[in-house]
Every structure is written in C-alpha cells, then in structure tokens.
Coordinates of C-alpha atoms in Angstrom, one line a residue:
Chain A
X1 CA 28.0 -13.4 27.7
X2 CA 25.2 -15.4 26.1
X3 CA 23.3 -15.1 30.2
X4 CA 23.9 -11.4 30.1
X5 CA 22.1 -11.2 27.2
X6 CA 19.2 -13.5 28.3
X7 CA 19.2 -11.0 30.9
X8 CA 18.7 -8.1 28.4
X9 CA 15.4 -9.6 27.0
X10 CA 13.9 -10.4 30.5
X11 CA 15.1 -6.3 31.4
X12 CA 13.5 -5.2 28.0
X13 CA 10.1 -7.5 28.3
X14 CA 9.8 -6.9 31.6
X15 CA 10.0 -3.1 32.0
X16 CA 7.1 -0.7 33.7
X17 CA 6.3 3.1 34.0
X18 CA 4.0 3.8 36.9
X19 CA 1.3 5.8 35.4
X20 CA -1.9 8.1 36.9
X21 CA -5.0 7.9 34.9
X22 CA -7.3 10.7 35.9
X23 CA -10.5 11.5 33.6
X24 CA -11.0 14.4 31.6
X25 CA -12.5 17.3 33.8
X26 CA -15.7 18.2 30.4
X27 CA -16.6 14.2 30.8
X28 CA -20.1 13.8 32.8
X29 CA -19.8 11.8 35.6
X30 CA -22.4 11.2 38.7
X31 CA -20.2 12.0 40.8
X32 CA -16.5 12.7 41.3
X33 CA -14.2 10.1 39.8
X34 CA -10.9 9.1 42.1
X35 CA -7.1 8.7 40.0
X36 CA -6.5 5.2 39.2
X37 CA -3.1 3.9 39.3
X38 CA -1.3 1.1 37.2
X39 CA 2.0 -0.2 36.0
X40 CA 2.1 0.3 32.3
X41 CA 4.6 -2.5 30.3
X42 CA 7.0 -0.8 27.9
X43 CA 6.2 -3.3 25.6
X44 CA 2.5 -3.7 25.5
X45 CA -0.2 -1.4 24.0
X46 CA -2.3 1.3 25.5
X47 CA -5.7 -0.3 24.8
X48 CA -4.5 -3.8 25.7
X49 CA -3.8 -3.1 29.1
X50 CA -5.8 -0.5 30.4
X51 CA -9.2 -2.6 30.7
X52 CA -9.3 -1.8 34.7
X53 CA -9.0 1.8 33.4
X54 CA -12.1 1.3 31.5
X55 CA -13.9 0.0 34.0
X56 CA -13.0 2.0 37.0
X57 CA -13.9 5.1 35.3
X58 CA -17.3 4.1 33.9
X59 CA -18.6 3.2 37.3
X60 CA -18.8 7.0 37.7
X61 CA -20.3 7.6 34.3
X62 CA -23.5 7.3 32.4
X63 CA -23.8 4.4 29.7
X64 CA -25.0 7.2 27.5
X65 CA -22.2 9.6 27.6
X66 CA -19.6 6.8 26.8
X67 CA -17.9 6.3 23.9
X68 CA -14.4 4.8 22.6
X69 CA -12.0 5.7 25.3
X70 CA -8.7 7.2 24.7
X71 CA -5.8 9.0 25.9
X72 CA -3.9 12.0 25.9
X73 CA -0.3 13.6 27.6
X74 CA -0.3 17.2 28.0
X75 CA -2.7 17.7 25.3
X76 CA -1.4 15.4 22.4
X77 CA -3.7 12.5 21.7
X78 CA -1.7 9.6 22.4
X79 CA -1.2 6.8 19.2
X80 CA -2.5 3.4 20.7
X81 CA -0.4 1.6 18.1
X82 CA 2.7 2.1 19.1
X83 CA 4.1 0.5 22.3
X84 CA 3.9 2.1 25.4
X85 CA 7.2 2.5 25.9
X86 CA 7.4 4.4 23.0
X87 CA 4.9 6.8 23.9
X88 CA 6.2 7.5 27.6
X89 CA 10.1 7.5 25.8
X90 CA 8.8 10.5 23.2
X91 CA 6.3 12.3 25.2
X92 CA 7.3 12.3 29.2
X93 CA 10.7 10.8 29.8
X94 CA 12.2 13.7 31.1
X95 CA 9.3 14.4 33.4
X96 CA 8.5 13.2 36.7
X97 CA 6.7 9.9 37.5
X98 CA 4.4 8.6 37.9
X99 CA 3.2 9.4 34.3
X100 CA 0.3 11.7 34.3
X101 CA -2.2 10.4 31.4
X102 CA -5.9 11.6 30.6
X103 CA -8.8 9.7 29.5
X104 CA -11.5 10.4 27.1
X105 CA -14.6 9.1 26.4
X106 CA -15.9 11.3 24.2
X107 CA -14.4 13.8 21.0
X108 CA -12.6 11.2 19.9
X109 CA -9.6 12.5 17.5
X110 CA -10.3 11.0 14.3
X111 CA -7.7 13.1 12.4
X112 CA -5.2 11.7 14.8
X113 CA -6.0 8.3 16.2
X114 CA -7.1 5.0 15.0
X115 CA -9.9 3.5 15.9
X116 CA -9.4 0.6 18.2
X117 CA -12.7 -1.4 18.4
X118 CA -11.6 -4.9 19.5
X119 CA -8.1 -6.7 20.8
X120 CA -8.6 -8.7 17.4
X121 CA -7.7 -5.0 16.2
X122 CA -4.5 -4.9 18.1
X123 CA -3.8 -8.3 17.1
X124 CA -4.0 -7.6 13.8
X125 CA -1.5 -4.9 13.7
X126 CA 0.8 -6.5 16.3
X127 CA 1.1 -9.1 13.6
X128 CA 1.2 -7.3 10.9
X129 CA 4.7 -5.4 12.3
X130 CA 5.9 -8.8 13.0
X131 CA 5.7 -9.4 9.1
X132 CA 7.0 -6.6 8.4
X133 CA 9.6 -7.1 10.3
X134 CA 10.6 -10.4 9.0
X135 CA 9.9 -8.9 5.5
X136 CA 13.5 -6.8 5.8
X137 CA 15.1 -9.6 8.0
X138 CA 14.3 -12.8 5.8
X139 CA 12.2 -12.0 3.2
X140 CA 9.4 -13.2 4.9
X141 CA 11.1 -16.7 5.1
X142 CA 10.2 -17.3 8.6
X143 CA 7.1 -15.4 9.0
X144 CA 5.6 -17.5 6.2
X145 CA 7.5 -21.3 7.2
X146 CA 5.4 -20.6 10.5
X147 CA 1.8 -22.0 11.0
X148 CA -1.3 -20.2 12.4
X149 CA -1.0 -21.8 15.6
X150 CA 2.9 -20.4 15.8
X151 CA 2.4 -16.8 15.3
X152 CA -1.1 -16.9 17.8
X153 CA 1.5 -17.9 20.5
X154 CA 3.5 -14.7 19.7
X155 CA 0.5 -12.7 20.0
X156 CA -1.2 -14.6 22.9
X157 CA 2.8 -14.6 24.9
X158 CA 2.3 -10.7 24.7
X159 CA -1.4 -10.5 25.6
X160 CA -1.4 -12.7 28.4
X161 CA 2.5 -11.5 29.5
X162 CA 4.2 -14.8 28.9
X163 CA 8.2 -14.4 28.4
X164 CA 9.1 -18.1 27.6
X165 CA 5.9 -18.8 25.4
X166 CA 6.6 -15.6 23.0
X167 CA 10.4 -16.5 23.3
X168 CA 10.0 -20.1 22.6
X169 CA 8.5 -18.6 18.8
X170 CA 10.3 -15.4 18.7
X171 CA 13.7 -16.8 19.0
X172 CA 12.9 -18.3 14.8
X173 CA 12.6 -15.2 14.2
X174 CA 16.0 -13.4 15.6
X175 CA 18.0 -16.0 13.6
X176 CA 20.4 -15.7 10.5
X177 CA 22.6 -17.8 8.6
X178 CA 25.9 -17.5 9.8
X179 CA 27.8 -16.4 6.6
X180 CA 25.6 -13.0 6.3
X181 CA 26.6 -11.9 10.1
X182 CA 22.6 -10.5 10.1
X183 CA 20.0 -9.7 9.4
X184 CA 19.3 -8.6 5.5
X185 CA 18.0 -5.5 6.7
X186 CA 17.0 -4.3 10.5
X187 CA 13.9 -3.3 11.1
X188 CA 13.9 -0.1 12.3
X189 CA 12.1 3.4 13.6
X190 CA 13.0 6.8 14.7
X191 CA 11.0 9.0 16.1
X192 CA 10.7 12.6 16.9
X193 CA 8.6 15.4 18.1
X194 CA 10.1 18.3 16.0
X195 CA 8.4 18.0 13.2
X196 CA 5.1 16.7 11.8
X197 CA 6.7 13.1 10.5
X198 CA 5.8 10.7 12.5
X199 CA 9.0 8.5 12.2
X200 CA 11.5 7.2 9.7
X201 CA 11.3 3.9 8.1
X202 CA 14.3 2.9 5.5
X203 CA 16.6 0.0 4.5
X204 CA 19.4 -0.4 6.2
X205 CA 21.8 -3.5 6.3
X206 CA 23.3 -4.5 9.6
X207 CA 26.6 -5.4 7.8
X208 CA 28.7 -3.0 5.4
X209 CA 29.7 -4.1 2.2
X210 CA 33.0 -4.5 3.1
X211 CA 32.2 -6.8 6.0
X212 CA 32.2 -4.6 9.2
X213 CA 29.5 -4.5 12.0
X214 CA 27.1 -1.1 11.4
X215 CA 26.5 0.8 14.8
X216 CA 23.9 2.8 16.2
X217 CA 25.5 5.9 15.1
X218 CA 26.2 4.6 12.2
X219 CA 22.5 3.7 11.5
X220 CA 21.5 7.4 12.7
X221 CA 24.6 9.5 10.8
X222 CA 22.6 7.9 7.6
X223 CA 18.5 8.8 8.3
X224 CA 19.3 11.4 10.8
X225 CA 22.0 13.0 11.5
X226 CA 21.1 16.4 13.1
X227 CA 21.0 13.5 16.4
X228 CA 24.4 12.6 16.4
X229 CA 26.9 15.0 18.4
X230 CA 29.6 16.4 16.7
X231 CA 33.3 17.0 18.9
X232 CA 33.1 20.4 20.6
X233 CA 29.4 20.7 20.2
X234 CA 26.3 20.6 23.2
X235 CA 24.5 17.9 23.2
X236 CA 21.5 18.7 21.5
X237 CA 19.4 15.4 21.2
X238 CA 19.1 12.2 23.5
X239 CA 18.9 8.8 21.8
X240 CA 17.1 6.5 23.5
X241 CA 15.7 2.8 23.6
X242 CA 13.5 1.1 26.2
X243 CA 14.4 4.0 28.2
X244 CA 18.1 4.1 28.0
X245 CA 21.0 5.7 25.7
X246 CA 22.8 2.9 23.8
X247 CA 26.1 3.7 23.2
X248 CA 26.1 4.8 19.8
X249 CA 29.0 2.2 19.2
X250 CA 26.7 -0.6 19.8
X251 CA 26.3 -3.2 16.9
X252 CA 23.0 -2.5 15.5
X253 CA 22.7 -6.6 15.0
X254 CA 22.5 -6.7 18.6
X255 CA 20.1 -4.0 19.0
X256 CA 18.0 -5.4 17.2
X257 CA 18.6 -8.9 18.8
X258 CA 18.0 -7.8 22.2
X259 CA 16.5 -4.5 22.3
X260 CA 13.5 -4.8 19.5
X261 CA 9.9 -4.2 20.5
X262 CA 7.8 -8.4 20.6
X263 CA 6.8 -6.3 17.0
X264 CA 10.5 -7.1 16.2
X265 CA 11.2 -3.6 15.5
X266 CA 13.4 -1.4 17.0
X267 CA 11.8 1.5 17.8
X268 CA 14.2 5.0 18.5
X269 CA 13.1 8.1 19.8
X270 CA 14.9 11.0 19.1
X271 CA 13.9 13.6 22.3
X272 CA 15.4 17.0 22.9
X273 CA 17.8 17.2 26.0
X274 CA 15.9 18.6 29.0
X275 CA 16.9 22.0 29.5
X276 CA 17.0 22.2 33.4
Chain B
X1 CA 12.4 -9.0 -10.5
X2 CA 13.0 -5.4 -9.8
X3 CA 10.6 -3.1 -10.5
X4 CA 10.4 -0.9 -14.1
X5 CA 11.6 2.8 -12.9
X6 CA 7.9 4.7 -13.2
X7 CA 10.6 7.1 -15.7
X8 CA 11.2 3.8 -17.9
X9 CA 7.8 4.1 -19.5
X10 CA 6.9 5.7 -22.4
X11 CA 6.7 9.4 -22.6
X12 CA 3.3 9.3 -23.0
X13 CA 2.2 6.7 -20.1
X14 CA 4.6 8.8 -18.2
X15 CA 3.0 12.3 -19.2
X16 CA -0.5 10.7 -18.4
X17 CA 0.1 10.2 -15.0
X18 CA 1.6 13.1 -14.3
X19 CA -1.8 15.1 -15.2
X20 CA -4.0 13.4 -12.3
X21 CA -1.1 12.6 -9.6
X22 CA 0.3 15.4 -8.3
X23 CA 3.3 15.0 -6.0
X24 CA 1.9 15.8 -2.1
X25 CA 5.0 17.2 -0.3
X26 CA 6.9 14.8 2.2
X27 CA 8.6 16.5 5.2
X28 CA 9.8 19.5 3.3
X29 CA 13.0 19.0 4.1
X30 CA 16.0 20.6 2.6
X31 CA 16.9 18.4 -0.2
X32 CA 14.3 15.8 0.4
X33 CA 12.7 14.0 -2.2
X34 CA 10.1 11.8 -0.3
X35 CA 6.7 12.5 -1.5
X36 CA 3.5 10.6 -2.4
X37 CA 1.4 10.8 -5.4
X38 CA -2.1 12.0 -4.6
X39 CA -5.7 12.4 -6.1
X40 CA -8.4 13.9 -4.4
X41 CA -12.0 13.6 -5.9
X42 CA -15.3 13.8 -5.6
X43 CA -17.4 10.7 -5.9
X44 CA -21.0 10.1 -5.6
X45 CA -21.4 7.2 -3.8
X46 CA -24.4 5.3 -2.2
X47 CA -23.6 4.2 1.3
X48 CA -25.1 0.9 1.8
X49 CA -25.3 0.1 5.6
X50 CA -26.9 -2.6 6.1
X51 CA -25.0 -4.9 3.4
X52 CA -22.1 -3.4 4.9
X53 CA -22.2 -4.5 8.8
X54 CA -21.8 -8.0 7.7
X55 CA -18.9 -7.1 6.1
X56 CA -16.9 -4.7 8.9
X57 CA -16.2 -7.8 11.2
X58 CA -14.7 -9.9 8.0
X59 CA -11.5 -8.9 8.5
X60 CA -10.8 -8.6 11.9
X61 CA -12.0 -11.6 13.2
X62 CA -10.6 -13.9 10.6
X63 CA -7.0 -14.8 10.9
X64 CA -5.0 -11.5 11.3
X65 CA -4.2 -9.6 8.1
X66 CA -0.5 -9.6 6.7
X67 CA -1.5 -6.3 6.9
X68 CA 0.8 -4.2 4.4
X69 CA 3.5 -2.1 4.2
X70 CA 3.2 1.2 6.2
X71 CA 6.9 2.2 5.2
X72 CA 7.4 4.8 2.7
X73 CA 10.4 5.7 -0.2
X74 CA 8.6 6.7 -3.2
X75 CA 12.2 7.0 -4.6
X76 CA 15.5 6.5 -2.5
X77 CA 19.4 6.1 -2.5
X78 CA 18.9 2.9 -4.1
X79 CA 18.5 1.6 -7.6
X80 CA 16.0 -0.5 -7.4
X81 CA 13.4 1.4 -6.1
X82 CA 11.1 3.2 -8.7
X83 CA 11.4 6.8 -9.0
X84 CA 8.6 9.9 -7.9
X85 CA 7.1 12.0 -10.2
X86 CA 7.4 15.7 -10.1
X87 CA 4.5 17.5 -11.5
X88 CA 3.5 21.3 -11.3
X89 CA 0.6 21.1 -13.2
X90 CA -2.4 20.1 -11.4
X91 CA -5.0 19.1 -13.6
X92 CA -8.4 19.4 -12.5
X93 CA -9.6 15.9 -13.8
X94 CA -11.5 15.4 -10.6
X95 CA -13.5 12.4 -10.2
X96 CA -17.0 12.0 -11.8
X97 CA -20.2 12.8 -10.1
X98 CA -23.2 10.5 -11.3
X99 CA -26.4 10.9 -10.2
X100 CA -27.9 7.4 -8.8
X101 CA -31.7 7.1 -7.8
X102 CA -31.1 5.6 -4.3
X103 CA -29.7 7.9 -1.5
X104 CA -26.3 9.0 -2.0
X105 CA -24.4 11.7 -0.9
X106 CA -21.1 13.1 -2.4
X107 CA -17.6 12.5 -0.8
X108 CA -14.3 13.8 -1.2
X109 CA -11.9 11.1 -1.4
X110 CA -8.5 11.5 -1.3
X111 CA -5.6 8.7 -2.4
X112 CA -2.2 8.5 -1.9
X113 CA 0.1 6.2 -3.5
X114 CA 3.2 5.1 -1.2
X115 CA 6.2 3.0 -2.0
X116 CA 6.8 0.6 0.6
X117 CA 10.8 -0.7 0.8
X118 CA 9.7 -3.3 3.1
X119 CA 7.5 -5.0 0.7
X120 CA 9.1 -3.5 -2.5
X121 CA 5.8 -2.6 -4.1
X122 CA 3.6 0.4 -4.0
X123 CA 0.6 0.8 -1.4
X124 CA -2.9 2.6 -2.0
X125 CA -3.8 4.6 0.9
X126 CA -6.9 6.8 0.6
X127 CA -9.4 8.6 3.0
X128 CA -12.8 10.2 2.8
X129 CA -14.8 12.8 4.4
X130 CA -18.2 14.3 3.8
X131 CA -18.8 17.5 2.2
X132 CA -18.6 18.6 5.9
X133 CA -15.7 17.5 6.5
X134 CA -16.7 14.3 9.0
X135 CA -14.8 11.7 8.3
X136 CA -16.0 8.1 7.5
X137 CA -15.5 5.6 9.7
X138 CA -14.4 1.8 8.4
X139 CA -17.8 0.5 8.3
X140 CA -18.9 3.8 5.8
X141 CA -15.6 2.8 3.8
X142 CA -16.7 -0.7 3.0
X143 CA -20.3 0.5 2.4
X144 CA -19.1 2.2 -0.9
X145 CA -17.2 -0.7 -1.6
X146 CA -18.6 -1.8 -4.8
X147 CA -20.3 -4.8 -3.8
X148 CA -18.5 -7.3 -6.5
X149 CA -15.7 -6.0 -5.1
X150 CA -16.9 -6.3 -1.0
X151 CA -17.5 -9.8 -2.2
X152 CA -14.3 -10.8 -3.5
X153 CA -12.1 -8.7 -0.6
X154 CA -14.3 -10.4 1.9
X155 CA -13.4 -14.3 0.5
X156 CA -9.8 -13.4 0.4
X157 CA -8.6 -11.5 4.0
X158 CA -5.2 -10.9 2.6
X159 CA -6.4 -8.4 0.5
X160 CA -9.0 -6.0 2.4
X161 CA -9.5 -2.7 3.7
X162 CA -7.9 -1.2 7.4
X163 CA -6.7 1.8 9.5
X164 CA -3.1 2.7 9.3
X165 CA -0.8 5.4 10.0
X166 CA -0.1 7.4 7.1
X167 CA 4.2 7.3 7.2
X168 CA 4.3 10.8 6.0
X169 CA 1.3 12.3 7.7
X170 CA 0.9 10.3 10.8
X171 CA -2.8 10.7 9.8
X172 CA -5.3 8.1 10.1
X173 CA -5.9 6.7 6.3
X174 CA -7.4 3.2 5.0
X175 CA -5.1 1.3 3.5
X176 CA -5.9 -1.8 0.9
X177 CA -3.6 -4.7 0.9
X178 CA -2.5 -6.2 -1.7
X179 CA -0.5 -8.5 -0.2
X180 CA -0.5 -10.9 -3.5
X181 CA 0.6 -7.7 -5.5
X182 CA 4.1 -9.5 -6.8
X183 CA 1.4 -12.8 -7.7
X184 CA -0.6 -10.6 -9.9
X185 CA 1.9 -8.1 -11.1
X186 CA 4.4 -10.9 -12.4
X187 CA 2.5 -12.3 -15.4
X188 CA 1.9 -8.3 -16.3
X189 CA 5.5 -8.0 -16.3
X190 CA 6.4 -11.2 -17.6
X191 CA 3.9 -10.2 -20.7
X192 CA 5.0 -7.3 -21.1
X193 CA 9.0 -8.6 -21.1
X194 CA 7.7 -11.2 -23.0
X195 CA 6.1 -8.8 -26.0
X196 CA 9.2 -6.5 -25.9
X197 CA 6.5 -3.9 -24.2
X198 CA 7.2 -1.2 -22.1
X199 CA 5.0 -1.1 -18.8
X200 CA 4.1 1.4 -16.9
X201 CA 4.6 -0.3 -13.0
X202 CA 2.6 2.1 -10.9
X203 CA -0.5 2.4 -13.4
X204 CA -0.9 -1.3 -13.7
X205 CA -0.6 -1.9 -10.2
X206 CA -3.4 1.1 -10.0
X207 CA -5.7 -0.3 -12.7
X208 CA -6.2 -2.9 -10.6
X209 CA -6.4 -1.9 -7.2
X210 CA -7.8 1.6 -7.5
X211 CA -11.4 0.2 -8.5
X212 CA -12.0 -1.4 -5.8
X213 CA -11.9 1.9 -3.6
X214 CA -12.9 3.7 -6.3
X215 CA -10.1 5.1 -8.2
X216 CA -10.6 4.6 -11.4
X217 CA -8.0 5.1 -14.1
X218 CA -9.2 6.7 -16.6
X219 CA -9.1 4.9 -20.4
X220 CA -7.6 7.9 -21.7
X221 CA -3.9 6.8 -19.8
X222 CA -3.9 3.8 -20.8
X223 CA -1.3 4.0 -24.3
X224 CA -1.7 2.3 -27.5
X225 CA 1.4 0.4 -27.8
X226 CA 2.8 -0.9 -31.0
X227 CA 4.8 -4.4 -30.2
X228 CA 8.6 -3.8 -31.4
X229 CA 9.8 -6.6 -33.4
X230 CA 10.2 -10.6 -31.9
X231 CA 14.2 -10.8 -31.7
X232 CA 13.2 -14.2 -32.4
X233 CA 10.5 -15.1 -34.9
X234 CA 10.1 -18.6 -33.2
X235 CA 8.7 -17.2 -30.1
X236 CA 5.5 -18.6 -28.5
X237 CA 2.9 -15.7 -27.5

C-alpha cells in the first residue's frame, strides 16, 4: 500500500496537458506568428513555465508594443496564481486537447489579474499557501521549525521540477501525531464557474468528533452541497482533482496526503457535466 | 486567546462602527451570511514616485512574505470566530480631502475588512483608482504610503503591502500583512482583561493598521471608558 501511494504523488507531480499557445489576432506583429506547442505541468504556474512562450512570440513583435504577457481560454482571463491544473480542470476539461490558450501582450486585465512582474512574485505567493496551509494543519508548527534554506528547497523542487528535493521537505509537512489521526484542519478549495466567488475556503477537521474518518462527500455535503448527487437524481456536477473524480468515499486525510497541490492545498473544482 | 465577539463591545463602540462600515454583500446566497465590512473614500494623496521605486522591489526580493490570510468567514458555524455587522445605514463620513501644495490628485480608495479562519485574525484589504477609474498599480500604492510608515513596512517584510485575490470578489486588491497581529493585539487584550475593560477587537486591530494605508479611524469611535471596579484591590496596573 505504502508504494501505491508513492505512486500517487509521482502521478499527481508529474501530470501534463498538452497545450497550443497562439497570439492574440489585435497584437502587432512583423509578420505572421506560428502556434507554439508545450506540455503544461498540472502543478506548476502559468508564468513559471511559459518563458519559451514569451520568447517565441516576441521574435515576431516590436519591443514597443510589448507589455506584461498574459493569457486567456475562450475569453476569460486566465488567474496565473492558481496551478495550472486548476485552470485547465475549471475552464476546458471537457474539451478537446490539446488546450487552446491565447496570449496577450497588451490590455492587460487589471480588474481581473494580478500582476506578475518577477518569479520572486510567484515565489512569494507559492510560499505564502504553503503557510497557510500549515497554518490549519499545525498551527504553523512546521512552517515556522523550518529554516530559510528548507522552505527555498520547496520552492526551488517546484521551479526547477525536482520530485525528491521538494519531497525530501514536503514530507515534514504531511505529518501528524498519531493520536489526532490528521491533520487539525485540511486545507482546502472548491471552485466553480457558476457564480462570481471565486472559491470556498473554511475549516474543516479531517476527523469527527466522535472519531471517524471525514470523506470527500462528507467535506462537500458541508461547503457545498448542490455538488453531491442525491439517489434517483441526474448527475448534475463533476468533482474533480488533478483531473480525476475521487470517489466521494475517499478519506479526506488521504486526499490531502496525496492529492494536494506542492501549495499543500487541495484544490476542488466543481464543473458542470458536459452535456453531449 | 479567542477573540472578543465584535457584538461583545459596548453599545456605543459597537454603534460607531456600524456608521462608517457598511456590510458589502458576500455571494448573496440564500441564507448566507458572509460579507465584508467596507469603506470607500476619497483621499487626497501626493504620489511620490521617485521615493517610492526604491521601495517596490523591498518586498519581493527579500525573503518571501508569510504573506497573509486570503481566506474569508467574517462570522461562521463556529464560536470562536467574531461576528459581522449588519448595517443599513450608510453614513456618508467619507474620507477627508486636504489640499497639500505639492502635486496631488484625489483617489477613491476602497477597504475591506476580511476575517481570515486560517490565521484567526482579521485582514485589511483595500484598492484604489483615480477619479477615472484607472487603477493604481503596486508601485502608486506604496507612493502614498506615508513615508514613516514606507519606512517602517520596508525594515520589517512580514508586515508590507501585495496583490491578492479578493476571496469574495476574485478581484485583484492590496492586501497588508500583519502577520505579527496576535504580537501586537495580545498586550491590547491583556490590558484590556487586565483593567476589567471591554475592547472593541476589530477597531483596535484597525487603529493600528488602517493608517498605514490610510484609513484612519476617526477619534470620534474611539469610547470613553470608565474602569469597573478591581475585584481585587491588590492588583498591579
């Protein structure tokens, strides 16, 4: 069991969506600029990884008519601060590959995006999740017993794609003491594209107070139930993680074990089932 | 400790802050209660760019922020998170408009206090455009940073000034984090217990922070308090 779920993280770290990066038609280019193709990791950010995007696509341009790049799906800006994954999961899951994205350099959405300037940016926020995190799973016990040097390797392991140098830290991080069967709280997010809130963010213990293992369903029957499938019903809503639908029996301890972001969060999308 | 329900406080305290935070809608879902408290104003502020550069790269090329609390529950299922205000009176206390000799221009700010469940303590999150409705960018922000304040931000990158999502909005707002909050609101509540006070949580916490991006809390809410009476006369102040 314990190599199966060694297996999970490698599976979870390791994933990809093939994606198609073709400019915006209103940019000004010299002359006409060609698609350029890349392997996206679920678990990364958009303007981490998308330096050869940058560059391909200003060899057709004008210094002068560049500014900060960014992306959009079908018309919706897409949120460099959340992992990739999540974006492809919430947006184009149900669509066909490769994923189809746009690029701007120009009009950036203020109202919408953050600004993303540097990687020290990215780094910045990737850590400050990772605090977060440990905030609702140890009271910041770990986060804080850790020096500099220890959470630069968790950021550097996800920059520079190292499994066993983020692991080697991360692993502090995904412990508990025995007697509490979890985590104090699991950090958690739910997304959806039905209405304007972005996500939901709440406590929740991975442990009831009489002792038993919470689930998945049981985590989304409390912050939102309209997802969960009542007998004799249609199936209105897919839950999905890394790409997947857990079954909603799963331990939520384990989720969020094995299937959290490097941010330590489990992020959840909540998508609409594809009406063929 | 936990902190004091916002509806623990005196009447008064309570009443003040009810007539310049009005309650900006969460969701709007059936039955919800999420929300923020928000204050938009007008402030005339001078925008000085060239002290300010120096200070835009402080934070992010330090050591990475423990950048705050994004997570929101103003007031939830559990006890020992503070309660929301309701208000349906808006007053119009906007913010004051001085007139300074060097160029300035006037901006509408708007704040929003959050509580964060993650971090058990309330978050500041404001934003600002021009009269035009452009919005400012970070460096503009820490421009009109009072520059005592720029100082003191800038020697302690804990507590300083970045982009976040709004939870609520999914907008892009600054956010200032005080990460030290519990450090410097313990010895106001310990005080407080310690003079049989009552203390209002969220206006402390405000009277502190809110200067810094220019929120100022009026003198007018803060309450003159008479001490009750030592239970025991042999207590040290």
């Amino acid at each position: 069991i314990m190599a199966d779920d060694k297996d999970v993280l490698r599976d979870v770290w390791f994933g990809r969506i093939p994606t198609c990066f073709t400019l915006n038609q209103d940019e000004v280019t010299e002359r006409e600029a060609e698609p350029y193709y890349l392997l996206l990791p679920r678990v990364s950010y958009l303007t981490l990884v998308t330096d050869k995007v940058k560059k391909h696509f200003l060899k057709v341009m004008r210094a002068e008519d560049v500014e900060e790049m960014w992306f959009e799906y079908e018309g919706t800006p897409l949120k460099w601060h959340y992992p990739i994954g999540v974006l492809f999961d919430l947006h184009a899951s149900n669509n066909v590959l490769p994923w189809s994205i746009t690029v701007h350099f120009k009009n950036f959405p203020d109202h919408d995006l953050l600004h993303c300037p540097s990687n020290s940016v990215i780094e910045a926020h990737f850590m400050s999740s990772i605090k977060e995190a440990d905030a609702l799973k140890h009271k910041s016990q770990v986060v804080n017993d850790m020096q500099k040097k220890d959470h630069k390797q968790l950021w550097m392991g996800l920059q520079n794609d190292k499994f066993d140098q983020f692991w080697a830290m991360n692993r502090k991080l995904m412990e508990y003491p025995t007697e509490d069967g979890g985590f104090r709280y699991i950090p958690f997010r739910i997304y959806q594209t039905m209405s304007d809130r972005p996500f939901i963010q709440k406590l929740f213990r991975p442990v009831s107070p009489e002792g038993s293992a919470h689930s998945l369903g049981d985590l989304l029957k409390e912050m939102y139930p309209d997802a969960i499938t009542n007998d004799g019903e249609q199936k209105r809503y897919q839950v999905v993680i890394h790409g997947i639908e857990p079954l909603l029996e799963t331990p939520l301890q384990w989720l969020s074990e094995h299937l959290s972001h490097p941010d330590n969060f489990l992020h959840i999308c909540v998508i609409p089932v594809p009406t063929d | 400790g936990e902190v004091p329900s916002l509806l623990s406080a005196p009447p008064s305290a309570v009443r003040a802050a009810e007539r310049w935070l009005d309650l900006g809608g969460g969701s709007g879902e059936e039955g919800s209660e999420e929300g923020y408290l928000r204050k938009t104003a007008l402030r005339s502020v001078t925008l000085d760019s060239e002290s300010a550069q120096k200070q835009e790269g402080s934070g992010s090329d330090s050591e990475p922020h423990t950048s705050c609390p994004s997570s929101v529950e103003p007031h939830g299922q559990e006890g020992e998170q503070p309660d929301c205000i309701k208000d349906d009176t808006d007053d119009d206390d906007a913010g004051i408009c001085t007139v300074t000799e060097s160029s300035s221009q006037v901006l509408q700010f708007e704040y929003h206090i959050l509580y964060s469940c993650s971090y058990s303590s309330p978050v500041l999150y404001f934003r600002a455009f021009t009269l035009e409705g452009r919005s400012l960018s970070l460096e503009e922000v820490w421009s009109s940073v009072h520059p005592n304040f720029r100082l003191r931000l800038q020697n302690s990158p804990l507590n300083t000034i970045t982009q976040q999502e709004h939870p609520l909005l999914g907008q892009p707002f600054f956010v200032l984090h005080p990460c030290r909050t519990e450090e410097f609101m313990r010895p106001v509540l310990q005080v407080a217990q310690d003079q049989h006070r009552p203390v209002n949580y969220v206006l402390s916490w405000l009277s502190v922070v809110g200067p810094v991006v220019g929120l100022d809390v009026p003198l007018k809410y803060s309450t003159l308090v008479h001490p009750a009476s030592s239970v025991s006369s042999t207590e040290p102040d």
